Structure formats: structure tokens, C-alpha cells
Amino acid sequence: MRILVVEDERAIADFISRGLEAEGYAVTCVEDGIDGETLARTGRFDLILLDIMLPGRDGLEVLSNLRREDGDTPVILLTAKGEVEDRVAGLDTGANDYIPKPFAFEELVARVRAHLRRPGQGTATELEVGDLKMDLLRRQVSRAGKEILLSAREFDLLAYLMRHPGQVLSREQLLNGVWGYDHDPGTNIVGVYIAYLRRKLAIDGEIDPIETLRSVGYRLRDDR
Ligand code: CA
């Protein structure tokens, strides 16, 4: 699966491409709208991630030019804060989805997967580990059949853990995978959110699904 990323902020483009490559996608990045449009119109890509504010030509114009000849290739807009009107315009112009910045990598991957799903290929948008179930698109979580309400960040953290069941994940891995490019590496935010998650996932008499490995990291038990 080939993904085109049109994004002029180098840090974000790097973050997206490293992450998507780790998920097995082939990624091409360009920094301006004119190159972006030229590549988008080659038809060589299965999905396009498109920033709106770009040098050369803005993302909405690229999208509208692309849609004149290609109505099918999924396009996900990356929108900065305060561009609500642009998002609406983007959907009118034929974007399939948009992701507000800053975003967690988990959310980006969930949307990319959802839009790349071909009919009959089955759903890759649900995760199940032990008695935990997660619907990535509806952003719903349940444990032992009981629905659990999570904040956006708690959800992304649990999604990351559920994608790596049984694996020991370091705090740094979780920080990069969930908080992404705009995190402060000095914080203990991972520990804080693990504690929030534990509290919400707790069921009387049941074992804590998240194991702490002192000075190493965390592990979501898959042996329950
Ligand atoms: Ca930009």
C-alpha cells in the first residue's frame, strides 16, 4: 500500500512517515502543493494525507484539482487548529476525512486503515485482547462486555497497548506512539495516564490488565 504525504512541516512529515513505514506502508513525502498535486495525479498512491496550508498551492486547491479526474483515491486532510471552516470546505471539496493537529499516531493509523479497507477485506478496525474490546472507528471500549468511557488520550494509549499485546513497551515508546511529535520527553505523563486507564478498566476481583515492569515499562497482559 502506497501513501503520499503532502506536508511542509518537516517534523510532522517525518513523524508520519516513520510511523507508517513501521506499519508496513510505502511512504512518499513532498513539501509543497505543486509537487503534491503532480504526484497525487499520477494515480500511483492508495491514499493521500494532505496538509491544507502549503507553499506553492494550498491543500484545498490540490484536492479540488485532483477530484476533477480522480474521485476514488482516499484523501485525509491534516488541519491545524482554528481551521474549522477549512475542514468543512475540505469535506465539500471531496476529502474523505480530516485529522486535526496535533494528532496521536494511533488515530492517524486507525483512519488510514479504515480508508484503505477494501470491500470484503474484513475489518481491521476492531481490537480484542483478553476481555478488552475496542472499536477504533466508533472509539468505543468495553471490558467483559461493560462499556468504558475514556478520554481521547486514554483511548489512544489503550489502543497502542492493544496493538502490542504481551509486549513490554517502554515509556519512551508509549510517549512517541501516543503523544507523538509534540511531547515533552521530561514528563511522567505516560505514568499518569496508565494510572487513569487502570482506574477505569478496574473490575472488582479481576486482575489488572496492565502490568508494570519496574524501570522497564508496561505490558498489556494477553494471558488472562
Ligand atoms: Ca502546513
PDB file of C-alpha atoms and ligand atoms in Angstrom:
ATOM      1  CA  MET A   1       0.000   0.000   0.000  1.00  0.00           C
ATOM      2  CA  ARG A   2       1.472   3.364  -1.043  1.00  0.00           C
ATOM      3  CA  ILE A   3       0.737   6.562   0.795  1.00  0.00           C
ATOM      4  CA  LEU A   4       1.525  10.095  -0.334  1.00  0.00           C
ATOM      5  CA  VAL A   5       2.144  12.650   2.417  1.00  0.00           C
ATOM      6  CA  VAL A   6       1.955  16.311   1.390  1.00  0.00           C
ATOM      7  CA  GLU A   7       3.110  18.275   4.421  1.00  0.00           C
ATOM      8  CA  ASP A   8       5.545  21.185   4.677  1.00  0.00           C
ATOM      9  CA  GLU A   9       6.333  20.835   8.379  1.00  0.00           C
ATOM     10  CA  ARG A  10       9.316  18.555   8.353  1.00  0.00           C
ATOM     11  CA  ALA A  11       8.867  17.268  11.916  1.00  0.00           C
ATOM     12  CA  ILE A  12       5.286  16.193  11.232  1.00  0.00           C
ATOM     13  CA  ALA A  13       6.150  14.648   7.862  1.00  0.00           C
ATOM     14  CA  ASP A  14       8.994  12.663   9.466  1.00  0.00           C
ATOM     15  CA  PHE A  15       6.789  11.553  12.327  1.00  0.00           C
ATOM     16  CA  ILE A  16       4.079  10.346   9.949  1.00  0.00           C
ATOM     17  CA  SER A  17       6.399   8.619   7.520  1.00  0.00           C
ATOM     18  CA  ARG A  18       8.458   6.829  10.165  1.00  0.00           C
ATOM     19  CA  GLY A  19       5.318   5.601  11.832  1.00  0.00           C
ATOM     20  CA  LEU A  20       3.550   4.473   8.662  1.00  0.00           C
ATOM     21  CA  GLU A  21       6.674   2.743   7.382  1.00  0.00           C
ATOM     22  CA  ALA A  22       6.846   0.834  10.655  1.00  0.00           C
ATOM     23  CA  GLU A  23       3.274  -0.284   9.946  1.00  0.00           C
ATOM     24  CA  GLY A  24       4.377  -1.626   6.564  1.00  0.00           C
ATOM     25  CA  TYR A  25       3.238   1.150   4.229  1.00  0.00           C
ATOM     26  CA  ALA A  26       5.421   2.645   1.499  1.00  0.00           C
ATOM     27  CA  VAL A  27       5.502   6.386   2.074  1.00  0.00           C
ATOM     28  CA  THR A  28       6.436   9.280  -0.227  1.00  0.00           C
ATOM     29  CA  CYS A  29       6.675  12.781   1.262  1.00  0.00           C
ATOM     30  CA  VAL A  30       6.601  16.100  -0.536  1.00  0.00           C
ATOM     31  CA  GLU A  31       6.643  19.554   0.981  1.00  0.00           C
ATOM     32  CA  ASP A  32       4.773  21.760  -1.438  1.00  0.00           C
ATOM     33  CA  GLY A  33       1.387  21.799  -3.057  1.00  0.00           C
ATOM     34  CA  ILE A  34       2.524  21.849  -6.673  1.00  0.00           C
ATOM     35  CA  ASP A  35       4.684  18.720  -6.332  1.00  0.00           C
ATOM     36  CA  GLY A  36       1.967  17.219  -4.193  1.00  0.00           C
ATOM     37  CA  GLU A  37      -0.638  17.692  -6.884  1.00  0.00           C
ATOM     38  CA  THR A  38       1.640  16.345  -9.613  1.00  0.00           C
ATOM     39  CA  LEU A  39       2.295  13.174  -7.615  1.00  0.00           C
ATOM     40  CA  ALA A  40      -1.293  12.807  -6.454  1.00  0.00           C
ATOM     41  CA  ARG A  41      -2.485  12.877 -10.064  1.00  0.00           C
ATOM     42  CA  THR A  42      -0.154  10.068 -11.142  1.00  0.00           C
ATOM     43  CA  GLY A  43      -2.639   7.641  -9.590  1.00  0.00           C
ATOM     44  CA  ARG A  44       0.210   5.693  -8.002  1.00  0.00           C
ATOM     45  CA  PHE A  45      -0.996   6.111  -4.446  1.00  0.00           C
ATOM     46  CA  ASP A  46      -3.591   4.210  -2.466  1.00  0.00           C
ATOM     47  CA  LEU A  47      -4.179   7.071  -0.045  1.00  0.00           C
ATOM     48  CA  ILE A  48      -3.148  10.716   0.319  1.00  0.00           C
ATOM     49  CA  LEU A  49      -2.519  12.652   3.533  1.00  0.00           C
ATOM     50  CA  LEU A  50      -2.807  16.303   2.639  1.00  0.00           C
ATOM     51  CA  ASP A  51      -1.967  19.366   4.700  1.00  0.00           C
ATOM     52  CA  ILE A  52      -4.057  22.464   3.989  1.00  0.00           C
ATOM     53  CA  MET A  53      -1.563  25.319   4.465  1.00  0.00           C
ATOM     54  CA  LEU A  54       1.182  24.519   1.969  1.00  0.00           C
ATOM     55  CA  PRO A  55       3.678  26.532  -0.015  1.00  0.00           C
ATOM     56  CA  GLY A  56       3.050  26.707  -3.758  1.00  0.00           C
ATOM     57  CA  ARG A  57      -0.582  25.628  -3.754  1.00  0.00           C
ATOM     58  CA  ASP A  58      -2.873  25.088  -0.819  1.00  0.00           C
ATOM     59  CA  GLY A  59      -4.256  21.690   0.008  1.00  0.00           C
ATOM     60  CA  LEU A  60      -7.865  22.504  -0.804  1.00  0.00           C
ATOM     61  CA  GLU A  61      -6.885  23.588  -4.309  1.00  0.00           C
ATOM     62  CA  VAL A  62      -4.778  20.456  -4.766  1.00  0.00           C
ATOM     63  CA  LEU A  63      -7.764  18.397  -3.642  1.00  0.00           C
ATOM     64  CA  SER A  64     -10.222  20.123  -5.922  1.00  0.00           C
ATOM     65  CA  ASN A  65      -7.895  19.710  -8.935  1.00  0.00           C
ATOM     66  CA  LEU A  66      -7.367  16.051  -8.066  1.00  0.00           C
ATOM     67  CA  ARG A  67     -11.070  15.356  -7.687  1.00  0.00           C
ATOM     68  CA  ARG A  68     -11.800  16.587 -11.217  1.00  0.00           C
ATOM     69  CA  GLU A  69     -10.158  13.451 -12.537  1.00  0.00           C
ATOM     70  CA  ASP A  70      -9.915  11.093  -9.564  1.00  0.00           C
ATOM     71  CA  GLY A  71     -12.915  10.642  -7.348  1.00  0.00           C
ATOM     72  CA  ASP A  72     -11.729   7.457  -5.675  1.00  0.00           C
ATOM     73  CA  THR A  73      -8.349   7.788  -4.027  1.00  0.00           C
ATOM     74  CA  PRO A  74      -9.000   8.426  -0.328  1.00  0.00           C
ATOM     75  CA  VAL A  75      -7.748  11.822   0.838  1.00  0.00           C
ATOM     76  CA  ILE A  76      -7.350  12.668   4.522  1.00  0.00           C
ATOM     77  CA  LEU A  77      -6.750  16.331   5.319  1.00  0.00           C
ATOM     78  CA  LEU A  78      -4.363  17.341   8.090  1.00  0.00           C
ATOM     79  CA  THR A  79      -5.728  20.522   9.595  1.00  0.00           C
ATOM     80  CA  ALA A  80      -4.198  22.895  12.086  1.00  0.00           C
ATOM     81  CA  LYS A  81      -6.142  24.313  14.998  1.00  0.00           C
ATOM     82  CA  GLY A  82      -8.571  27.052  14.037  1.00  0.00           C
ATOM     83  CA  GLU A  83      -9.145  25.787  10.520  1.00  0.00           C
ATOM     84  CA  VAL A  84     -12.663  24.546  11.159  1.00  0.00           C
ATOM     85  CA  GLU A  85     -14.020  26.321   8.107  1.00  0.00           C
ATOM     86  CA  ASP A  86     -11.286  24.763   6.017  1.00  0.00           C
ATOM     87  CA  ARG A  87     -12.290  21.324   7.245  1.00  0.00           C
ATOM     88  CA  VAL A  88     -15.850  21.876   6.187  1.00  0.00           C
ATOM     89  CA  ALA A  89     -14.678  23.218   2.837  1.00  0.00           C
ATOM     90  CA  GLY A  90     -12.372  20.214   2.542  1.00  0.00           C
ATOM     91  CA  LEU A  91     -15.184  17.734   3.011  1.00  0.00           C
ATOM     92  CA  ASP A  92     -17.247  19.677   0.460  1.00  0.00           C
ATOM     93  CA  THR A  93     -14.316  19.538  -1.948  1.00  0.00           C
ATOM     94  CA  GLY A  94     -14.169  15.762  -1.700  1.00  0.00           C
ATOM     95  CA  ALA A  95     -11.912  14.902   1.213  1.00  0.00           C
ATOM     96  CA  ASN A  96     -12.810  11.592   2.816  1.00  0.00           C
ATOM     97  CA  ASP A  97     -11.773  12.609   6.296  1.00  0.00           C
ATOM     98  CA  TYR A  98      -9.728  15.094   8.231  1.00  0.00           C
ATOM     99  CA  ILE A  99      -7.482  14.849  11.261  1.00  0.00           C
ATOM    100  CA  PRO A 100      -6.940  17.901  13.451  1.00  0.00           C
ATOM    101  CA  LYS A 101      -3.369  18.650  14.519  1.00  0.00           C
ATOM    102  CA  PRO A 102      -1.872  17.771  16.843  1.00  0.00           C
ATOM    103  CA  PHE A 103      -2.948  14.167  16.499  1.00  0.00           C
ATOM    104  CA  ALA A 104      -1.854  10.927  18.049  1.00  0.00           C
ATOM    105  CA  PHE A 105      -0.306   8.436  15.721  1.00  0.00           C
ATOM    106  CA  GLU A 106      -2.853   5.796  16.767  1.00  0.00           C
ATOM    107  CA  GLU A 107      -5.675   7.912  15.487  1.00  0.00           C
ATOM    108  CA  LEU A 108      -3.927   8.542  12.192  1.00  0.00           C
ATOM    109  CA  VAL A 109      -3.303   4.825  11.679  1.00  0.00           C
ATOM    110  CA  ALA A 110      -6.880   3.935  12.529  1.00  0.00           C
ATOM    111  CA  ARG A 111      -8.191   6.377   9.940  1.00  0.00           C
ATOM    112  CA  VAL A 112      -5.677   5.324   7.313  1.00  0.00           C
ATOM    113  CA  ARG A 113      -6.619   1.666   7.824  1.00  0.00           C
ATOM    114  CA  ALA A 114     -10.297   2.444   7.673  1.00  0.00           C
ATOM    115  CA  HIS A 115      -9.989   4.302   4.388  1.00  0.00           C
ATOM    116  CA  LEU A 116      -7.730   1.692   2.827  1.00  0.00           C
ATOM    117  CA  ARG A 117     -10.104  -1.107   3.645  1.00  0.00           C
ATOM    118  CA  ARG A 118     -11.483  -2.656   0.534  1.00  0.00           C
ATOM    119  CA  PRO A 119     -14.949  -4.189   0.497  1.00  0.00           C
ATOM    120  CA  GLY A 120     -14.797  -7.822   1.522  1.00  0.00           C
ATOM    121  CA  GLN A 121     -11.387  -7.441   3.093  1.00  0.00           C
ATOM    122  CA  GLY A 122     -12.822  -7.575   6.582  1.00  0.00           C
ATOM    123  CA  THR A 123     -12.431  -5.118   9.363  1.00  0.00           C
ATOM    124  CA  ALA A 124      -9.093  -4.147  10.801  1.00  0.00           C
ATOM    125  CA  THR A 125     -10.688  -1.528  12.975  1.00  0.00           C
ATOM    126  CA  GLU A 126     -11.520  -3.705  15.959  1.00  0.00           C
ATOM    127  CA  LEU A 127      -9.056  -4.909  18.528  1.00  0.00           C
ATOM    128  CA  GLU A 128      -9.539  -7.638  21.108  1.00  0.00           C
ATOM    129  CA  VAL A 129      -7.152  -8.660  23.872  1.00  0.00           C
ATOM    130  CA  GLY A 130      -8.413 -10.904  26.669  1.00  0.00           C
ATOM    131  CA  ASP A 131     -11.706  -9.424  27.863  1.00  0.00           C
ATOM    132  CA  LEU A 132     -10.943  -6.000  26.351  1.00  0.00           C
ATOM    133  CA  LYS A 133     -12.606  -4.975  23.102  1.00  0.00           C
ATOM    134  CA  MET A 134     -12.058  -1.795  21.146  1.00  0.00           C
ATOM    135  CA  ASP A 135     -13.796  -0.330  18.126  1.00  0.00           C
ATOM    136  CA  LEU A 136     -11.280   2.094  16.648  1.00  0.00           C
ATOM    137  CA  LEU A 137     -13.704   3.935  14.423  1.00  0.00           C
ATOM    138  CA  ARG A 138     -16.531   4.392  16.880  1.00  0.00           C
ATOM    139  CA  ARG A 139     -13.891   4.886  19.565  1.00  0.00           C
ATOM    140  CA  GLN A 140     -15.691   2.557  21.934  1.00  0.00           C
ATOM    141  CA  VAL A 141     -14.109   0.312  24.531  1.00  0.00           C
ATOM    142  CA  SER A 142     -15.519  -2.447  26.678  1.00  0.00           C
ATOM    143  CA  ARG A 143     -14.159  -4.799  29.292  1.00  0.00           C
ATOM    144  CA  ALA A 144     -16.008  -8.059  29.903  1.00  0.00           C
ATOM    145  CA  GLY A 145     -18.932  -6.624  27.956  1.00  0.00           C
ATOM    146  CA  LYS A 146     -19.180  -3.474  30.044  1.00  0.00           C
ATOM    147  CA  GLU A 147     -18.661  -0.203  28.185  1.00  0.00           C
ATOM    148  CA  ILE A 148     -15.849   2.013  29.440  1.00  0.00           C
ATOM    149  CA  LEU A 149     -15.712   5.732  28.754  1.00  0.00           C
ATOM    150  CA  LEU A 150     -12.218   7.001  28.023  1.00  0.00           C
ATOM    151  CA  SER A 151     -10.807  10.391  27.174  1.00  0.00           C
ATOM    152  CA  ALA A 152      -9.228  10.734  23.733  1.00  0.00           C
ATOM    153  CA  ARG A 153      -5.716  10.269  25.116  1.00  0.00           C
ATOM    154  CA  GLU A 154      -6.634   7.338  27.326  1.00  0.00           C
ATOM    155  CA  PHE A 155      -8.224   5.724  24.310  1.00  0.00           C
ATOM    156  CA  ASP A 156      -5.122   6.203  22.170  1.00  0.00           C
ATOM    157  CA  LEU A 157      -2.911   4.809  24.911  1.00  0.00           C
ATOM    158  CA  LEU A 158      -5.067   1.718  25.315  1.00  0.00           C
ATOM    159  CA  ALA A 159      -5.197   1.276  21.524  1.00  0.00           C
ATOM    160  CA  TYR A 160      -1.414   1.326  21.417  1.00  0.00           C
ATOM    161  CA  LEU A 161      -1.202  -1.269  24.202  1.00  0.00           C
ATOM    162  CA  MET A 162      -3.821  -3.442  22.475  1.00  0.00           C
ATOM    163  CA  ARG A 163      -1.863  -3.393  19.235  1.00  0.00           C
ATOM    164  CA  HIS A 164       1.134  -4.805  21.102  1.00  0.00           C
ATOM    165  CA  PRO A 165      -0.405  -7.366  23.457  1.00  0.00           C
ATOM    166  CA  GLY A 166       2.027  -9.184  25.710  1.00  0.00           C
ATOM    167  CA  GLN A 167       4.916  -6.950  24.670  1.00  0.00           C
ATOM    168  CA  VAL A 168       6.874  -4.852  27.087  1.00  0.00           C
ATOM    169  CA  LEU A 169       6.625  -1.224  25.967  1.00  0.00           C
ATOM    170  CA  SER A 170       8.973   1.401  27.346  1.00  0.00           C
ATOM    171  CA  ARG A 171       7.711   4.764  28.485  1.00  0.00           C
ATOM    172  CA  GLU A 172       9.527   6.326  25.563  1.00  0.00           C
ATOM    173  CA  GLN A 173       7.849   4.017  23.067  1.00  0.00           C
ATOM    174  CA  LEU A 174       4.454   4.888  24.500  1.00  0.00           C
ATOM    175  CA  LEU A 175       5.263   8.593  24.511  1.00  0.00           C
ATOM    176  CA  ASN A 176       6.302   8.506  20.852  1.00  0.00           C
ATOM    177  CA  GLY A 177       3.480   6.253  19.772  1.00  0.00           C
ATOM    178  CA  VAL A 178       0.663   8.015  21.585  1.00  0.00           C
ATOM    179  CA  TRP A 179       1.698  11.601  22.249  1.00  0.00           C
ATOM    180  CA  GLY A 180       3.680  11.930  19.055  1.00  0.00           C
ATOM    181  CA  TYR A 181       5.794  14.784  17.951  1.00  0.00           C
ATOM    182  CA  ASP A 182       4.745  17.494  20.349  1.00  0.00           C
ATOM    183  CA  HIS A 183       5.508  15.723  23.593  1.00  0.00           C
ATOM    184  CA  ASP A 184       7.867  16.866  26.310  1.00  0.00           C
ATOM    185  CA  PRO A 185      10.163  13.892  26.971  1.00  0.00           C
ATOM    186  CA  GLY A 186      10.748  15.040  30.549  1.00  0.00           C
ATOM    187  CA  THR A 187       7.209  14.470  31.770  1.00  0.00           C
ATOM    188  CA  ASN A 188       5.766  11.482  33.545  1.00  0.00           C
ATOM    189  CA  ILE A 189       2.612  11.800  31.509  1.00  0.00           C
ATOM    190  CA  VAL A 190       2.714   8.138  30.487  1.00  0.00           C
ATOM    191  CA  GLY A 191       2.666   7.013  34.127  1.00  0.00           C
ATOM    192  CA  VAL A 192      -0.153   9.400  34.894  1.00  0.00           C
ATOM    193  CA  TYR A 193      -2.294   8.128  32.024  1.00  0.00           C
ATOM    194  CA  ILE A 194      -1.542   4.485  32.791  1.00  0.00           C
ATOM    195  CA  ALA A 195      -2.942   5.191  36.262  1.00  0.00           C
ATOM    196  CA  TYR A 196      -6.087   6.782  34.775  1.00  0.00           C
ATOM    197  CA  LEU A 197      -6.555   3.782  32.490  1.00  0.00           C
ATOM    198  CA  ARG A 198      -6.103   1.300  35.316  1.00  0.00           C
ATOM    199  CA  ARG A 199      -8.734   3.036  37.380  1.00  0.00           C
ATOM    200  CA  LYS A 200     -11.233   2.984  34.524  1.00  0.00           C
ATOM    201  CA  LEU A 201     -10.506  -0.595  33.482  1.00  0.00           C
ATOM    202  CA  ALA A 202     -10.647  -1.987  37.011  1.00  0.00           C
ATOM    203  CA  ILE A 203     -13.229  -4.645  37.776  1.00  0.00           C
ATOM    204  CA  ASP A 204     -13.612  -5.962  41.326  1.00  0.00           C
ATOM    205  CA  GLY A 205     -11.971  -9.331  41.731  1.00  0.00           C
ATOM    206  CA  GLU A 206     -10.344  -9.221  38.295  1.00  0.00           C
ATOM    207  CA  ILE A 207      -6.636  -8.941  37.660  1.00  0.00           C
ATOM    208  CA  ASP A 208      -5.203  -5.591  36.487  1.00  0.00           C
ATOM    209  CA  PRO A 209      -4.759  -5.963  32.712  1.00  0.00           C
ATOM    210  CA  ILE A 210      -1.766  -3.600  32.670  1.00  0.00           C
ATOM    211  CA  GLU A 211       1.395  -4.893  34.227  1.00  0.00           C
ATOM    212  CA  THR A 212       4.195  -2.550  35.354  1.00  0.00           C
ATOM    213  CA  LEU A 213       7.757  -3.736  34.878  1.00  0.00           C
ATOM    214  CA  ARG A 214       9.714  -1.529  37.169  1.00  0.00           C
ATOM    215  CA  SER A 215      12.156   0.784  35.342  1.00  0.00           C
ATOM    216  CA  VAL A 216      11.387  -1.012  32.069  1.00  0.00           C
ATOM    217  CA  GLY A 217       7.862  -0.159  31.053  1.00  0.00           C
ATOM    218  CA  TYR A 218       4.380  -1.592  30.776  1.00  0.00           C
ATOM    219  CA  ARG A 219       2.762  -4.673  29.317  1.00  0.00           C
ATOM    220  CA  LEU A 220      -0.834  -5.415  28.468  1.00  0.00           C
ATOM    221  CA  ARG A 221      -1.493  -8.958  29.654  1.00  0.00           C
ATOM    222  CA  ASP A 222      -2.662 -11.257  26.888  1.00  0.00           C
ATOM    223  CA  ASP A 223      -2.653 -14.380  29.045  1.00  0.00           C
ATOM    224  CA  ARG A 224      -5.753 -13.756  31.083  1.00  0.00           C
TER     225      ARG A 224
HETATM  226 CA    CA B   1       1.407  23.461   6.605  1.00  0.00          CA
END
